[in-house]
Amino acid sequence: MKLSDKEFDRFVEKAIERIPPEIREHLDNMLITVLPKPSRIMLREAETPPGEILLGLFRGTPLTERCSVTAPPLYPDTIFLFQQSLEEMCKTPEELEEEIEITVVHEVAHFMGISEKRLAELGYD
């Protein structure tokens, strides 16, 4: 699957609308950025093993690590979505929309301080 940037952005918007409100509310003060693919630095940061695909990345300060509400982080929390990675693993538009939704939920979970292990237990591996 290969979409234009504009088409992919529409898929992201539709996928976000599908996320339950109690999770979606955490996106209010978060940037969502689409990049063609992750950089080498991002792959290292996410500890992505060679040969594995990185679909998304949360970069910011998880809620569990914030010192106080009066001392906000210096930079905005950001979820990066990697368009080429997502397109490569999906065969249909429906699969792509679902995979974007799962990826955003997965990255919001990192913002909330939920570990990879717990995400796997919840079925988001």
XYZ file of N, CA and C in Angstrom:
375
model
N 0.834 -1.185 0.000
C 0.000 0.000 0.000
C 0.872 1.239 0.000
N 0.526 2.214 -0.813
C 1.256 3.483 -0.825
C 0.249 4.612 -0.987
N 0.227 5.517 -0.018
C -0.687 6.653 -0.026
C 0.091 7.956 -0.124
N -0.582 8.984 -0.587
C 0.022 10.309 -0.527
C 0.047 10.752 0.929
N 0.833 11.764 1.220
C 0.896 12.282 2.590
C -0.487 12.732 3.059
N -1.218 13.385 2.174
C -2.551 13.897 2.522
C -3.519 12.746 2.816
N -3.480 11.699 1.994
C -4.343 10.533 2.228
C -3.986 9.862 3.552
N -2.697 9.722 3.806
C -2.262 9.086 5.047
C -2.740 9.899 6.252
N -2.643 11.223 6.178
C -3.119 12.091 7.267
C -4.602 11.868 7.531
N -5.381 11.651 6.475
C -6.818 11.372 6.662
C -7.015 10.042 7.388
N -6.189 9.054 7.065
C -6.263 7.776 7.765
C -5.935 7.956 9.249
N -4.954 8.780 9.541
C -4.588 9.053 10.936
C -5.767 9.699 11.655
N -6.388 10.678 11.038
C -7.539 11.348 11.655
C -8.672 10.364 11.923
N -8.985 9.501 10.937
C -10.050 8.509 11.120
C -9.704 7.525 12.226
N -8.438 7.101 12.272
C -8.016 6.149 13.301
C -8.129 6.767 14.691
N -7.755 8.022 14.820
C -7.837 8.701 16.119
C -9.282 8.823 16.572
N -10.202 9.064 15.643
C -11.626 9.148 15.989
C -12.144 7.834 16.562
N -11.541 6.715 16.190
C -11.977 5.393 16.667
C -11.488 5.076 18.070
N -10.494 5.802 18.552
C -9.923 5.528 19.872
C -10.931 5.918 20.948
N -11.130 5.086 21.955
C -12.079 5.413 23.025
C -11.742 6.763 23.671
N -12.769 7.544 24.026
C -12.545 8.887 24.576
C -11.619 8.935 25.786
N -11.661 7.928 26.650
C -10.823 7.953 27.853
C -9.342 7.825 27.514
N -9.029 7.296 26.346
C -7.638 7.253 25.884
C -7.354 8.477 25.018
N -8.292 8.816 24.157
C -8.119 9.943 23.233
C -7.910 11.265 23.963
N -8.468 11.419 25.148
C -8.312 12.676 25.893
C -6.847 12.978 26.218
N -6.013 11.951 26.255
C -4.588 12.156 26.524
C -3.854 12.754 25.331
N -4.517 12.823 24.188
C -3.907 13.397 22.989
C -4.077 14.908 22.913
N -4.848 15.488 23.830
C -5.163 16.917 23.760
C -3.931 17.818 23.717
N -2.920 17.511 24.477
C -1.709 18.345 24.514
C -0.493 17.606 23.969
N -0.734 16.767 22.970
C 0.336 15.962 22.408
C 0.394 16.183 20.902
N 1.601 16.240 20.372
C 1.774 16.348 18.931
C 1.768 14.949 18.323
N 1.163 14.830 17.154
C 1.273 13.599 16.387
C 1.948 13.989 15.084
N 3.109 13.401 14.852
C 3.921 13.733 13.689
C 4.103 12.481 12.843
N 3.879 12.628 11.545
C 4.082 11.520 10.619
C 5.410 11.745 9.900
N 6.257 10.731 9.953
C 7.533 10.737 9.231
C 7.521 9.557 8.263
N 8.267 9.655 7.170
C 8.310 8.515 6.247
C 8.803 7.239 6.935
N 9.917 7.342 7.671
C 10.465 6.189 8.378
C 11.301 6.680 9.555
N 11.571 5.788 10.516
C 12.357 6.217 11.686
C 13.830 6.402 11.328
N 14.461 7.312 12.035
C 15.903 7.501 11.886
C 16.632 6.403 12.665
N 17.924 6.292 12.430
C 18.732 5.320 13.187
C 18.691 5.630 14.679
N 18.694 6.912 15.009
C 18.628 7.318 16.420
C 17.311 6.856 17.033
N 16.213 7.015 16.307
C 14.908 6.579 16.814
C 14.862 5.070 16.999
N 15.447 4.341 16.051
C 15.481 2.879 16.172
C 16.258 2.454 17.414
N 17.379 3.128 17.681
C 18.163 2.828 18.897
C 17.373 3.213 20.142
N 16.763 4.395 20.098
C 15.983 4.886 21.241
C 14.874 3.903 21.608
N 14.238 3.325 20.603
C 13.149 2.373 20.842
C 13.658 0.953 21.068
N 14.987 0.792 21.022
C 15.610 -0.529 21.195
C 15.021 -1.550 20.224
N 14.884 -1.126 18.966
C 14.314 -1.972 17.929
C 15.381 -2.940 17.420
N 15.144 -4.244 17.572
C 16.123 -5.226 17.096
C 16.280 -5.159 15.569
N 17.453 -5.507 15.060
C 17.658 -5.528 13.605
C 16.606 -6.406 12.924
N 16.082 -5.920 11.820
C 15.084 -6.672 11.071
C 13.651 -6.436 11.511
N 13.451 -5.796 12.663
C 12.093 -5.496 13.120
C 11.679 -4.121 12.626
N 10.380 -3.921 12.503
C 9.837 -2.665 11.993
C 9.312 -1.832 13.152
N 9.644 -0.558 13.151
C 9.129 0.381 14.150
C 7.983 1.154 13.509
N 6.797 1.043 14.096
C 5.608 1.698 13.554
C 5.378 3.077 14.151
N 5.746 3.223 15.417
C 5.526 4.487 16.113
C 6.498 4.630 17.264
N 6.580 5.851 17.774
C 7.495 6.133 18.879
C 6.927 7.281 19.697
N 6.921 7.106 21.019
C 6.567 8.202 21.926
C 7.852 8.847 22.392
N 7.908 10.144 22.289
C 9.063 10.884 22.795
C 8.513 11.989 23.693
N 8.874 11.908 24.953
C 8.402 12.892 25.913
C 8.607 12.390 27.327
N 7.865 12.965 28.246
C 7.967 12.592 29.647
C 6.684 11.870 30.063
N 6.772 10.572 30.368
C 5.580 9.846 30.817
C 4.989 10.482 32.076
N 3.702 10.346 32.242
C 3.017 10.910 33.412
C 3.637 10.416 34.718
N 4.079 9.167 34.721
C 4.638 8.583 35.945
C 5.998 9.176 36.321
N 6.621 9.918 35.409
C 7.935 10.500 35.681
C 7.891 12.018 35.852
N 6.721 12.585 35.818
C 6.630 14.043 35.952
C 6.736 14.432 37.415
N 7.503 15.475 37.660
C 7.740 15.920 39.033
C 6.512 16.615 39.610
N 5.936 17.521 38.844
C 4.761 18.227 39.331
C 4.048 18.878 38.167
N 2.788 19.219 38.392
C 2.008 19.884 37.337
C 2.454 21.324 37.148
N 3.142 21.879 38.126
C 3.609 23.266 37.998
C 4.969 23.357 37.308
N 5.604 22.206 37.060
C 6.887 22.182 36.353
C 6.748 21.296 35.120
N 6.118 21.811 34.063
C 5.892 20.990 32.873
C 7.202 20.666 32.160
N 7.196 19.635 31.305
C 8.396 19.297 30.536
C 8.808 20.456 29.626
N 10.077 20.485 29.264
C 10.586 21.556 28.411
C 10.076 21.466 26.978
N 9.834 20.244 26.491
C 9.404 20.034 25.117
C 8.045 19.345 25.101
N 7.273 19.558 24.035
C 5.967 18.887 23.979
C 6.131 17.375 23.789
N 5.216 16.629 24.368
C 5.185 15.186 24.148
C 4.769 14.958 22.700
N 5.402 13.986 22.054
C 5.157 13.744 20.639
C 5.024 12.255 20.368
N 4.052 11.917 19.538
C 3.936 10.570 19.002
C 4.350 10.666 17.537
N 5.337 9.859 17.175
C 5.765 9.767 15.782
C 5.147 8.520 15.176
N 4.539 8.665 14.004
C 4.031 7.541 13.226
C 4.885 7.442 11.970
N 5.260 6.230 11.601
C 6.143 6.024 10.465
C 5.347 5.447 9.295
N 5.052 6.325 8.351
C 4.150 6.015 7.247
C 4.586 4.796 6.442
N 5.833 4.751 6.001
C 6.283 3.631 5.171
C 6.177 2.303 5.922
N 6.537 2.303 7.183
C 6.452 1.078 7.987
C 5.013 0.601 8.090
N 4.103 1.517 8.365
C 2.691 1.157 8.495
C 2.120 0.687 7.162
N 2.464 1.374 6.085
C 1.953 0.984 4.767
C 2.475 -0.394 4.353
N 3.745 -0.673 4.651
C 4.350 -1.942 4.257
C 3.690 -3.145 4.923
N 3.207 -2.972 6.133
C 2.654 -4.133 6.828
C 1.158 -4.319 6.619
N 0.509 -3.385 5.907
C -0.939 -3.466 5.710
C -1.277 -3.682 4.240
N -2.258 -4.546 4.002
C -2.664 -4.855 2.642
C -3.922 -4.104 2.216
N -4.748 -3.709 3.180
C -6.010 -3.045 2.849
C -6.120 -1.730 3.629
N -6.967 -0.824 3.149
C -7.191 0.418 3.898
C -7.711 0.158 5.310
N -8.541 -0.861 5.462
C -9.082 -1.187 6.786
C -7.969 -1.627 7.742
N -7.067 -2.442 7.242
C -5.929 -2.872 8.073
C -5.074 -1.680 8.473
N -4.855 -0.770 7.530
C -4.025 0.400 7.808
C -4.658 1.267 8.893
N -5.949 1.528 8.770
C -6.623 2.348 9.771
C -6.559 1.691 11.143
N -6.770 0.388 11.192
C -6.711 -0.331 12.469
C -5.298 -0.309 13.047
N -4.289 -0.492 12.199
C -2.902 -0.515 12.680
C -2.476 0.860 13.183
N -2.929 1.919 12.534
C -2.636 3.274 13.016
C -3.270 3.468 14.385
N -4.526 3.040 14.534
C -5.218 3.160 15.823
C -4.447 2.413 16.917
N -4.067 1.185 16.649
C -3.335 0.379 17.636
C -2.006 1.050 17.983
N -1.326 1.572 16.981
C -0.035 2.221 17.215
C -0.192 3.465 18.080
N -1.192 4.290 17.798
C -1.415 5.497 18.609
C -1.762 5.102 20.043
N -2.646 4.122 20.219
C -2.997 3.666 21.570
C -1.744 3.164 22.284
N -0.922 2.421 21.584
C 0.317 1.893 22.150
C 1.226 3.028 22.635
N 1.357 4.074 21.831
C 2.224 5.196 22.208
C 1.607 6.036 23.336
N 0.292 6.184 23.355
C -0.369 6.876 24.472
C -0.131 6.093 25.760
N -0.135 4.773 25.658
C 0.134 3.937 26.835
C 1.532 4.221 27.385
N 2.497 4.431 26.502
C 3.847 4.789 26.977
C 3.815 6.135 27.703
N 3.054 7.077 27.187
C 2.889 8.374 27.841
C 2.302 8.190 29.247
N 1.381 7.247 29.370
C 0.733 6.996 30.654
C 1.603 6.152 31.583
N 2.760 5.686 31.078
C 3.673 4.912 31.906
C 3.411 3.421 31.897
N 2.659 2.934 30.921
C 2.362 1.508 30.818
C 3.515 0.828 30.085
N 4.034 -0.232 30.639
C 5.202 -0.920 30.078
C 4.832 -1.785 28.881
N 5.875 -2.175 28.113
C 5.686 -3.091 26.983
C 5.072 -4.412 27.466
N 5.548 -4.880 28.616
C 5.035 -6.141 29.163
C 3.540 -6.043 29.449
N 3.139 -4.942 30.066
C 1.712 -4.770 30.391
C 0.884 -4.608 29.113
N 1.423 -3.903 28.119
C 0.719 -3.775 26.845
C 0.491 -5.141 26.209
N 1.503 -6.005 26.274
C 1.364 -7.348 25.737
C 0.282 -8.118 26.487
N 0.237 -7.962 27.801
C -0.786 -8.623 28.611
C -2.182 -8.143 28.211
N -2.279 -6.869 27.768
C -3.569 -6.298 27.366
C -3.898 -6.585 25.895
N -2.983 -7.265 25.192
C -3.245 -7.622 23.801
C -2.760 -6.614 22.776
N -1.906 -5.672 23.183
C -1.383 -4.669 22.267
C 0.083 -4.922 21.934
N 0.441 -6.173 21.639
C 1.839 -6.462 21.302
C 2.034 -6.630 19.823
